[in-house]
Short mmCIF file of C-alpha atoms and ligand atoms in Angstrom, two decimals:
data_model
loop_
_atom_site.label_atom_id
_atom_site.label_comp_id
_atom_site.label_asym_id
_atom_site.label_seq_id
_atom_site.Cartn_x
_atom_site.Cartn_y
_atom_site.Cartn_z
CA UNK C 1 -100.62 -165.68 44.61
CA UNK C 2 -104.20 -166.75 45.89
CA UNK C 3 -105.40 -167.06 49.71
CA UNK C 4 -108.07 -169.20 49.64
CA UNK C 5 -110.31 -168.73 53.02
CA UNK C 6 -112.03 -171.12 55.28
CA UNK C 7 -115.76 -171.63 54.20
CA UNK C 8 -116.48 -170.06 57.34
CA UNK C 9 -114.06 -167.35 57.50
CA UNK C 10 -115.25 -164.25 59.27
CA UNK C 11 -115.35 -160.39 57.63
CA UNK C 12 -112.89 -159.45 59.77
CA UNK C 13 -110.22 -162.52 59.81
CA UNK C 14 -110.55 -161.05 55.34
CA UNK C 15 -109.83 -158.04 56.08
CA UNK C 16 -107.17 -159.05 58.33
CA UNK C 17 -105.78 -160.59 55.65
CA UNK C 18 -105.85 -158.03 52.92
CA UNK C 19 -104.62 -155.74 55.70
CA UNK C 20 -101.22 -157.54 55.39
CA UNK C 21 -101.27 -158.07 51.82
CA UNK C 22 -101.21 -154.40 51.52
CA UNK C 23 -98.47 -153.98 54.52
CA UNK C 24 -96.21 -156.36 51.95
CA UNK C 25 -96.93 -153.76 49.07
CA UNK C 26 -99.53 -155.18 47.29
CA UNK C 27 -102.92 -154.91 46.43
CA UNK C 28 -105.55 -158.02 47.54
CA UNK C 29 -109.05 -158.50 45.34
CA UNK C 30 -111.11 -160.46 47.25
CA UNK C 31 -113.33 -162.90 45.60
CA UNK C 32 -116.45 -164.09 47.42
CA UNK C 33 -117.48 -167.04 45.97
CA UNK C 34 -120.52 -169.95 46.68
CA UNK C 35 -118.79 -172.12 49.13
CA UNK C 36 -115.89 -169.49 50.34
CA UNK C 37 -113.95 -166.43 49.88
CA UNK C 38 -110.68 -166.02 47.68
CA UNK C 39 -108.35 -163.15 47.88
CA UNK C 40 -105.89 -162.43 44.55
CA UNK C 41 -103.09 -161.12 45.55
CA UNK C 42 -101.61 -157.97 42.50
CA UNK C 43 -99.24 -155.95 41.88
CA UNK C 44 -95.91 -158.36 42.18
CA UNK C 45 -93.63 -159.23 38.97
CA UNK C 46 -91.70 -162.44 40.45
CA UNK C 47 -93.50 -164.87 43.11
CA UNK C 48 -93.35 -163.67 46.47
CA UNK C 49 -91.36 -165.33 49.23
CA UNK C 50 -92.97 -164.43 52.57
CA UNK C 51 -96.12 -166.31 52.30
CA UNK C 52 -95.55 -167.60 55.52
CA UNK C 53 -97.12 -164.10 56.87
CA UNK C 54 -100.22 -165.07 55.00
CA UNK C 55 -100.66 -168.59 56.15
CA UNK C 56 -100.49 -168.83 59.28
CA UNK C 57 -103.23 -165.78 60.13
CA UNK C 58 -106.70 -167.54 61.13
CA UNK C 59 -109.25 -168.01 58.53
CA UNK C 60 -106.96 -168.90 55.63
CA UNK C 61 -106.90 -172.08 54.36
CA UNK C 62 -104.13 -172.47 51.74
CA UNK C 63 -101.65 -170.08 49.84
CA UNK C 64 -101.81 -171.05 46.58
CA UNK C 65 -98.92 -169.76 43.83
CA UNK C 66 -100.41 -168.23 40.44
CA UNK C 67 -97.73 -169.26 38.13
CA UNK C 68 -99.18 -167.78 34.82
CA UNK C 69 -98.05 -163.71 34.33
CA UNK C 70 -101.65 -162.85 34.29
CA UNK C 71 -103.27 -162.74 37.66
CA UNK C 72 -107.17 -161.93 37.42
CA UNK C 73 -108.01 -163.40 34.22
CA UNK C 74 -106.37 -166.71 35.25
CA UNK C 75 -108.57 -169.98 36.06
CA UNK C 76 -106.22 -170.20 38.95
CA UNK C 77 -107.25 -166.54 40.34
CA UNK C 78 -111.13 -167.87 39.54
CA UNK C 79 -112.25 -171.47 38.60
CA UNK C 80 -116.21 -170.58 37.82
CA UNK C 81 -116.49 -169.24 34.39
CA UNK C 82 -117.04 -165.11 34.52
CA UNK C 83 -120.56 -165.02 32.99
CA UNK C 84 -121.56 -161.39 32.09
CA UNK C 85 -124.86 -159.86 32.16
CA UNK C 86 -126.93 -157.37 29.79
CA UNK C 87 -129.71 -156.89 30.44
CA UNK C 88 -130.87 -160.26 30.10
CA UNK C 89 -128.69 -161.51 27.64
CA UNK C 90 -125.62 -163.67 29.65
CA UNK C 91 -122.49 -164.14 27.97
CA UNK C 92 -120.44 -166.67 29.11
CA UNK C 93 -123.21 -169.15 30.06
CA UNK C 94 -125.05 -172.26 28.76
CA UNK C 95 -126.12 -170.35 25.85
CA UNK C 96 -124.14 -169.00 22.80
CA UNK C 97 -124.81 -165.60 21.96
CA UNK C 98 -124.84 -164.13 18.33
CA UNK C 99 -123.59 -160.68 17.47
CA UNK C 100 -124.32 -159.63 14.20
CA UNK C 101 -124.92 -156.52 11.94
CA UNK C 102 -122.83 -154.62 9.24
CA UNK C 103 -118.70 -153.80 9.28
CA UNK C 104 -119.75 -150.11 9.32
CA UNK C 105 -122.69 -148.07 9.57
CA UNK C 106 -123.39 -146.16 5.90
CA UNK C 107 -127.35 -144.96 6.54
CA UNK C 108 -130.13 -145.59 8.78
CA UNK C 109 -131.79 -148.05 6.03
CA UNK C 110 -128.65 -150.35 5.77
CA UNK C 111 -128.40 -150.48 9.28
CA UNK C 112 -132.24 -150.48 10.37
CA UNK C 113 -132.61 -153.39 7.42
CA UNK C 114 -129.58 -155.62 8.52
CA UNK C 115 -130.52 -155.05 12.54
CA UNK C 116 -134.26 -156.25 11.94
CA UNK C 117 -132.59 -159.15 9.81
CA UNK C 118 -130.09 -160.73 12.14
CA UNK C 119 -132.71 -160.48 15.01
CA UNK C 120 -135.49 -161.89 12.75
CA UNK C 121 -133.05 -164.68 12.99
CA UNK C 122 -132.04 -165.00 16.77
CA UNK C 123 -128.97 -162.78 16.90
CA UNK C 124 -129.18 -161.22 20.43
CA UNK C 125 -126.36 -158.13 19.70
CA UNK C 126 -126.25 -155.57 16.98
CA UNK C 127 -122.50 -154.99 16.13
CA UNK C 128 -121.93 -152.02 13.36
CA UNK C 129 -118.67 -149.60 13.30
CA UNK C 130 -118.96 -146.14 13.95
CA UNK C 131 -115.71 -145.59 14.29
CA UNK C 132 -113.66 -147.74 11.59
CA UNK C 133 -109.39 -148.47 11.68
CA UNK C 134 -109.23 -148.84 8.38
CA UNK C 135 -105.38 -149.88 6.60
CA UNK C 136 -105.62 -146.73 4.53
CA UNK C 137 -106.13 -143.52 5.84
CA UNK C 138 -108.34 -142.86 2.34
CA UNK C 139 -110.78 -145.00 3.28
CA UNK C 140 -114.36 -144.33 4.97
CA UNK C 141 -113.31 -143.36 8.22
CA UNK C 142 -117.24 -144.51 9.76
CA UNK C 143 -120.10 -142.14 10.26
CA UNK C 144 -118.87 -141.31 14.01
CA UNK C 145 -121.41 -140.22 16.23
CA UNK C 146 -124.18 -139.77 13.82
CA UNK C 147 -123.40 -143.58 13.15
CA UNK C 148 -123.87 -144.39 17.16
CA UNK C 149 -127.14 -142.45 17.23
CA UNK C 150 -128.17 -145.18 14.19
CA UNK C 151 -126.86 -147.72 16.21
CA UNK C 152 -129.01 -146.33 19.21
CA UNK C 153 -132.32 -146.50 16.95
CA UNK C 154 -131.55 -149.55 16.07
CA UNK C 155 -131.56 -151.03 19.82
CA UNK C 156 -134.68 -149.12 20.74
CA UNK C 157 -136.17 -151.06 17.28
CA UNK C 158 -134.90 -154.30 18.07
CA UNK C 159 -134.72 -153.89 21.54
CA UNK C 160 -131.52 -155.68 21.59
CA UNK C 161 -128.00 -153.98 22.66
CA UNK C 162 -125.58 -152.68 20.33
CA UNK C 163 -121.79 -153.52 20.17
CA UNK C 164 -119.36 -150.91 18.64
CA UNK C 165 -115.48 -149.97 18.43
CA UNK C 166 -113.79 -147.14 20.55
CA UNK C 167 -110.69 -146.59 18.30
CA UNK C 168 -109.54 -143.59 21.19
CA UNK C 169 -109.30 -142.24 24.89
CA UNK C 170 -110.72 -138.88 23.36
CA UNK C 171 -114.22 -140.34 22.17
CA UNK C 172 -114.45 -143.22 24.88
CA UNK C 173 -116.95 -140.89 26.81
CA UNK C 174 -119.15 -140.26 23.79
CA UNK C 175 -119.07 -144.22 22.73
CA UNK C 176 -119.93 -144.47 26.47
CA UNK C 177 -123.63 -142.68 25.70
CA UNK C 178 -124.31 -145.16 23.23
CA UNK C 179 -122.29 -148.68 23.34
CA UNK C 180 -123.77 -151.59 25.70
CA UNK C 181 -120.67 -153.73 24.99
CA UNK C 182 -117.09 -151.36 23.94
CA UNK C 183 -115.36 -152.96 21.32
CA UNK C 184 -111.58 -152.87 21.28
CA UNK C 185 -110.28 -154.21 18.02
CA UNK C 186 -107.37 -155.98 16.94
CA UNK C 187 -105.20 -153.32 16.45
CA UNK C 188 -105.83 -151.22 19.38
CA UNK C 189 -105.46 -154.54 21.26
CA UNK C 190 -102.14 -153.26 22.74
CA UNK C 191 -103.32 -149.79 23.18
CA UNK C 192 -102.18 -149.83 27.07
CA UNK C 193 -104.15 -146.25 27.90
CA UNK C 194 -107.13 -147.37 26.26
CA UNK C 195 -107.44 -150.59 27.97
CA UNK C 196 -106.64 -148.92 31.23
CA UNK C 197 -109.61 -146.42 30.65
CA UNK C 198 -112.00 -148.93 29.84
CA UNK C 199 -110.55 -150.92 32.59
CA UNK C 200 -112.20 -147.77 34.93
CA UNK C 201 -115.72 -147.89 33.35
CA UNK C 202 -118.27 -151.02 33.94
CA UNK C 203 -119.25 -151.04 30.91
CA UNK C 204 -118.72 -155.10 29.12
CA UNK C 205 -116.06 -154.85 27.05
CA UNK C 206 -115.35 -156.77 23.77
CA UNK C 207 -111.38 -157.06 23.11
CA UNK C 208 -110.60 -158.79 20.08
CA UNK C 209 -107.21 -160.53 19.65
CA UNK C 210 -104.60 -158.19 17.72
CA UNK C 211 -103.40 -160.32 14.53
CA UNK C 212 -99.46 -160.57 15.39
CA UNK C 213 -100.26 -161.32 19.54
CA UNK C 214 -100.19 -164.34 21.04
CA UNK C 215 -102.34 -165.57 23.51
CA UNK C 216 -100.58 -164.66 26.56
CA UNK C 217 -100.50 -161.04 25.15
CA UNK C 218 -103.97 -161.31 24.78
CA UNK C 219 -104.41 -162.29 28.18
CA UNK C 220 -102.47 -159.52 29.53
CA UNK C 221 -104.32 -157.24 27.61
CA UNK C 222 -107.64 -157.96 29.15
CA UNK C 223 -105.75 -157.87 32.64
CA UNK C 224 -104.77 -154.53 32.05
CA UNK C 225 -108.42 -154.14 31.93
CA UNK C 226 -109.82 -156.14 34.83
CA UNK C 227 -106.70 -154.97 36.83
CA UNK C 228 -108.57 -151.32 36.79
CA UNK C 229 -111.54 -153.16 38.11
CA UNK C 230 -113.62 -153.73 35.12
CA UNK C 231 -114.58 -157.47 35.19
CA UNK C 232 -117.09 -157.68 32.49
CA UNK C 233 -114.12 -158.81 29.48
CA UNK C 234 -115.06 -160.94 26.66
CA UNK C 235 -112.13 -162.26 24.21
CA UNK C 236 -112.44 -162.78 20.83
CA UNK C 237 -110.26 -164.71 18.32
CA UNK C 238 -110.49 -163.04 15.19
CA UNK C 239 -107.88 -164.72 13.06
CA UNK C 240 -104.02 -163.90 13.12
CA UNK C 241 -101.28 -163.33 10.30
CA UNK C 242 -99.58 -166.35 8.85
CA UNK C 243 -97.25 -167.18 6.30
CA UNK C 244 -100.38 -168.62 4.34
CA UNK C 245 -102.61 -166.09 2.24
CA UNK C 246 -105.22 -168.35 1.28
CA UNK C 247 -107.29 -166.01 3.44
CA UNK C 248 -107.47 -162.92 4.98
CA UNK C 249 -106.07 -164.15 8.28
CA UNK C 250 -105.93 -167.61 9.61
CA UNK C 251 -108.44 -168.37 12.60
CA UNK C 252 -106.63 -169.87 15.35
CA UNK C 253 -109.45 -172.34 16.34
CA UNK C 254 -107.22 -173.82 19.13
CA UNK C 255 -106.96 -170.66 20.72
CA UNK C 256 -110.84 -171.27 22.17
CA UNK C 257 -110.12 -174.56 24.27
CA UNK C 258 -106.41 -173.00 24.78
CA UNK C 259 -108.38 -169.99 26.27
CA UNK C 260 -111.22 -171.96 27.71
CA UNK C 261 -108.22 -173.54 30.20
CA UNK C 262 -106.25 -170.58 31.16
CA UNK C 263 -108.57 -168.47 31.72
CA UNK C 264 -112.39 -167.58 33.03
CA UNK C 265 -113.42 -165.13 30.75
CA UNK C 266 -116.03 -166.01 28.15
CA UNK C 267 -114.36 -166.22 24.11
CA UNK C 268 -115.92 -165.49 21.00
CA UNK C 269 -114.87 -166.00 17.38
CA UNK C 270 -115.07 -163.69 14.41
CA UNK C 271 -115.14 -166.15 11.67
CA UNK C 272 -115.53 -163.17 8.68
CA UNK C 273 -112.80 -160.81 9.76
CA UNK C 274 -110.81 -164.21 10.05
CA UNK C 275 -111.88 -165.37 6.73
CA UNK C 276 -112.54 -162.74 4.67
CA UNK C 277 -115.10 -164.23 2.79
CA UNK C 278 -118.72 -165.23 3.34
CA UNK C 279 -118.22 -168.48 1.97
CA UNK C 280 -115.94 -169.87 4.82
CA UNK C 281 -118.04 -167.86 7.58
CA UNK C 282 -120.32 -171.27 7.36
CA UNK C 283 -118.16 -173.56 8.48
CA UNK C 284 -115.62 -171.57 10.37
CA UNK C 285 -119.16 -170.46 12.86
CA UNK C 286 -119.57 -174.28 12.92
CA UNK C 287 -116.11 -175.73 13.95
CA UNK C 288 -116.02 -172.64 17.07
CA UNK C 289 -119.27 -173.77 18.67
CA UNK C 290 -118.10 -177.34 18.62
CA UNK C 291 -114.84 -175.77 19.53
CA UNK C 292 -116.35 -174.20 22.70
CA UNK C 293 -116.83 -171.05 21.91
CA UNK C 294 -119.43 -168.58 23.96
CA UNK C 295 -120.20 -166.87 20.80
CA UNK C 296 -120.02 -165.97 17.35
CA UNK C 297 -119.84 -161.94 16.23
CA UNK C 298 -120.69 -162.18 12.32
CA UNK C 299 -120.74 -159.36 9.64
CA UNK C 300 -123.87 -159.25 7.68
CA UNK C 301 -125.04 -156.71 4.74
CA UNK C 302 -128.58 -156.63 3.06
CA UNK C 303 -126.45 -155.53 0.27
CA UNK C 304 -123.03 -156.87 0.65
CA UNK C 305 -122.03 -156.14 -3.49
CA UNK C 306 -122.54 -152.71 -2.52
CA UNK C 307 -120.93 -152.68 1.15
CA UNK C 308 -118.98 -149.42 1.79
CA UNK C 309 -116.72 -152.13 4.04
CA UNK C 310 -115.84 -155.66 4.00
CA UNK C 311 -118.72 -156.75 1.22
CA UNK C 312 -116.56 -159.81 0.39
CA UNK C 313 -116.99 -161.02 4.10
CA UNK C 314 -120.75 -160.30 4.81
CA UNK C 315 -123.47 -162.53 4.70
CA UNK C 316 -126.72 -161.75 3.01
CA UNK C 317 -129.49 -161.70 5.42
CA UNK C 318 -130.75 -165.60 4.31
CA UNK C 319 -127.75 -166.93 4.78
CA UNK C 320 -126.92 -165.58 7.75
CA UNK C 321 -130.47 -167.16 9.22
CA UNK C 322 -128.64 -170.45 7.40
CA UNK C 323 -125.58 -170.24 9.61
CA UNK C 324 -127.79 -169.77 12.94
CA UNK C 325 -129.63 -172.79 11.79
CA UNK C 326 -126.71 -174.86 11.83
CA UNK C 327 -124.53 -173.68 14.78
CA UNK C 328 -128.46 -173.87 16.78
CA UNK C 329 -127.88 -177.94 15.68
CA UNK C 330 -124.39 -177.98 16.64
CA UNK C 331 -125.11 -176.12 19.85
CA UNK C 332 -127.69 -178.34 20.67
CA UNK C 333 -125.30 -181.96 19.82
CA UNK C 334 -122.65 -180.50 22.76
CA UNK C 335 -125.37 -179.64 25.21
CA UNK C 336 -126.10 -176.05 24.69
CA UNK C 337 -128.32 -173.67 23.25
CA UNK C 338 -128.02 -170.47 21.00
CA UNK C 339 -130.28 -167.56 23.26
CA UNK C 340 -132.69 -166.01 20.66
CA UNK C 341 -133.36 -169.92 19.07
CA UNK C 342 -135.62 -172.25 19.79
CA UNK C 343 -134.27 -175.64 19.85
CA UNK C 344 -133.88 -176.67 16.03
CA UNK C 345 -134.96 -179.92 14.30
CA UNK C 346 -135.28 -181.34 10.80
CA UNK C 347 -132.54 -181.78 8.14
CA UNK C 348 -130.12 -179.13 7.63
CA UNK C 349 -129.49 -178.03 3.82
CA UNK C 350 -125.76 -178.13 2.88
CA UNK C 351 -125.87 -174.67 1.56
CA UNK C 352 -124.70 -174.04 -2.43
CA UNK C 353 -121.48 -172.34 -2.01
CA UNK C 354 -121.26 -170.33 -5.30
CA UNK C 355 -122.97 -167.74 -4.64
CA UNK C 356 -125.06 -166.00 -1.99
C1 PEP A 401 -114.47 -155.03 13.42
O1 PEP A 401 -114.93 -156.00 14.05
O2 PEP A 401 -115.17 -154.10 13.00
C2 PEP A 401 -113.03 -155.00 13.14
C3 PEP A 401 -112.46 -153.93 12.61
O3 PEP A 401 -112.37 -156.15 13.46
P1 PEP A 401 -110.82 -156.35 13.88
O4 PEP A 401 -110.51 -155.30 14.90
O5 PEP A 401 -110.81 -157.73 14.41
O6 PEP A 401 -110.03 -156.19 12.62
MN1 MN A 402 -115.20 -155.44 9.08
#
C-alpha cells in the first residue's frame, strides 16, 4: 500500500500518519518527493483491509494498493527513477556508465595495465574479483584481500571507484574498507543473510541476477536489501540457463525494459558472463543500450590467452575501446550519453570477428 500526501501536507499530519501505520503493525517509509510526500507502507503479506483508517486522516490524498509482492523496489512505491551517486559518477541517469576491468585480480601489473586501459577508454568503474565463486572448488579461489588492496591502487591511479564481489557475511566488513560499489553475484543472489547485511550498510550495491531466478525473485532480492534501508541497488542481467548451449548462458535482453517498468532501480547488463565469449560481447553491449540499459559491466584482459579466469570472455584492451565506440553512437541515436565519452562521430568500423 502507498499514502500519497497532499502537496502541502504538514510534518506533523506525516507523522500522524505513520503513527497509525505502525498502530496497524506495520512499518511506513516515507518518501519525500519534488511536488509531495509518499509514505510505503511494509511489512504485510496479503493487501490490507482497513485503509479506511488511513484515508480519511487530514493531509492524505489517496490510498493507493501496491499489487506487485515487492514493495520498495516497485515503480508503484516510487515513479522517479532511483539515480545513485559516487562520487560524481550517477548511475541511473541520462548517462550510461561502463564498468570494466579483469574477472579476477592475478598481480598488480594485470590489474594496473587493464585499469589504465578501460579508463583510457571512458570506462568510469574498475570491476576485478577478489573474491571468486568459482564451479570447482580447485580453481583459483581470487587473491582475497591482497587482491582488494590492488584494486585500491588501482582507484587512487585512475581515480575512478572500484567494483568487487562479497561472496560472505564473514569478509563483508573487510570488502567494506575497500569496495565503492559491493557486488553480489549470481549465485549468492538468494543468499537471504547476505542481502540483509548489505541491506544495513550504505554502501551501492551491485546484485546480479542468479542464472535459474526469475525476475520477480530478482526483485525480491534487492527488496530484501532496500527493506534494511539500503537504497543505493543496481540490477544486473547477466544471462540465465536455458535449454540452448550455444553459449554460456542466454542474456535475457527483455528483462531490461521488463525491469525498466516494474521497477525504479537502475539495470545493467553483463554481456561476457552472458556470452562467454568476446566475440558476442560486441553486439550483445549494443542491443542493451538500445535496450535501455543504465550500463554495461564488461570483462577485459591485456592478456586474455593467458587469463587465470574467463580468458575466452575478455576483451583485449583495443577492442574493448571498439565496443565503447559503438555503444557511445548508439547511446547518442536514443538520446543519451556514455559518462567518460565525448560525444562520438565518424564511421564506425564493423570490427573483424576472427580474432582479437
Ligand atoms: C563476476 O562478475 O565476477 C561474476 C562471477 O559474475 P556472475 O556472478 O554473474 O557469475
Ligand atoms: Mn568472470
Amino acid at each position: 500500500m502507498l499514502v500519497v500526501m497532499d502537496a502541502h501536507a504538514t510534518p506533523e499530519q506525516i507523522e500522524r500518519v505513520c503513527a497509525e501505520i505502525r498502530e496497524m503493525g506495520y512499518t511506513p517509509n516515507p518518501m519525500p518527493g519534488p511536488t509531495r510526500t509518499a509514505i510505503g507502507v511494509t511489512g504485510n503479506e496479503g493487501a490490507i483491509v482497513e485503509t479506511s483508517r488511513i484515508v480519511l486522516l487530514p493531509g492524505v490524498r489517496e490510498v493507493i494498493r501496491v499489487t506487485a509482492p515487492y514493495k520498495l523496489v516497485s515503480r508503484e512505491f516510487r515513479e522517479a527513477d532511483t539515480r545513485i551517486q559516487i562520487d560524481d559518477l550517477i548511475i541511473g541517469g541520462s548517462e550510461i556508465v561502463v564498468m570494466a576491468g579483469p574477472c579476477t585480480i592475478e598481480s598488480r601489473e594485470q590489474l594496473l595495465a587493464a585499469a589504465q586501459a578501460v579508463k583510457a577508454a571512458g570506462a568510469t568503474v574498475i570491476r576485478g574479483g577478489a573474491y571468486k565463486p568459482r564451479t570447482s572448488p580447485y580453481s583459483f579461489q581470487g587473491m582475497g584481500e591482497e587482491g582488494l588492496r590492488l584494486l585500491a591502487e588501482a582507484r587512487e591511479i585512475t581515480g575512478l571507484p572500484v567494483v568487487t564481489e562479497v561472496m560472505d557475511t564473514e569478509t563483508l566488513p573487510l570488502v567494506m574498507e575497500y569496495a565503492d560499489i559491493i557486488q553480489i553475484g549470481a549465485r549468492n543472489m538468494q543468499n537471504f543473510a547476505l542481502l540483509k547485511k548489505v541491506g544495513k550498510t550504505r554502501r551501492p550495491v551491485l546484485l546480479k541476477r542468479g542464472f535459474t531466478a526469475t525476475i520477480k525473485d530478482l526483485l525480491l532480492a534487492a527488496e530484501y536489501i532496500v527493506a534494511e534501508g539500503n537504497g543505493a541497488v543496481i540490477l544486473c542481467e547477466r544471462g540465465i540457463r536455458t535449454f540452448d548451449d550455444h553459449s554460456r548462458f542466454t542474456l535475457d535482453l527483455s528483462a531490461v525494459p521488463v525491469l525498466k517498468s516494474l521497477t525504479h532501480l537502475p539495470i545493467i547488463v553483463d554481456p561476457s558472463h552472458a556470452t562467454g565469449h568476446w566475440e558476442r560481447v560486441l553486439p550483445m553491449a549494443r542491443a542493451a543500450i538500445a535496450a535501455g540499459a543504465d550500463g554495461l559491466i564488461v570483462e577485459v584482459h591485456p592478456n586474455p590467452v593467458v587469463a587465470v579466469c574467463d580468458g575466452q570472455q575478455s576483451l583485449l584492451p583495443d577492442r574493448f575501446a571498439e565496443m565503447m565506440d559503438h555503444i557511445t553512437r548508439i547511446a547518442q541515436a536514443i538520446g543519451r550519453s556514455v559518462a567518460g565519452r565525448p560525444a562520438s562521430t565518424g564511421v564506425l568500423q564493423e570490427p573483424a570477428l576472427k580474432s582479437q
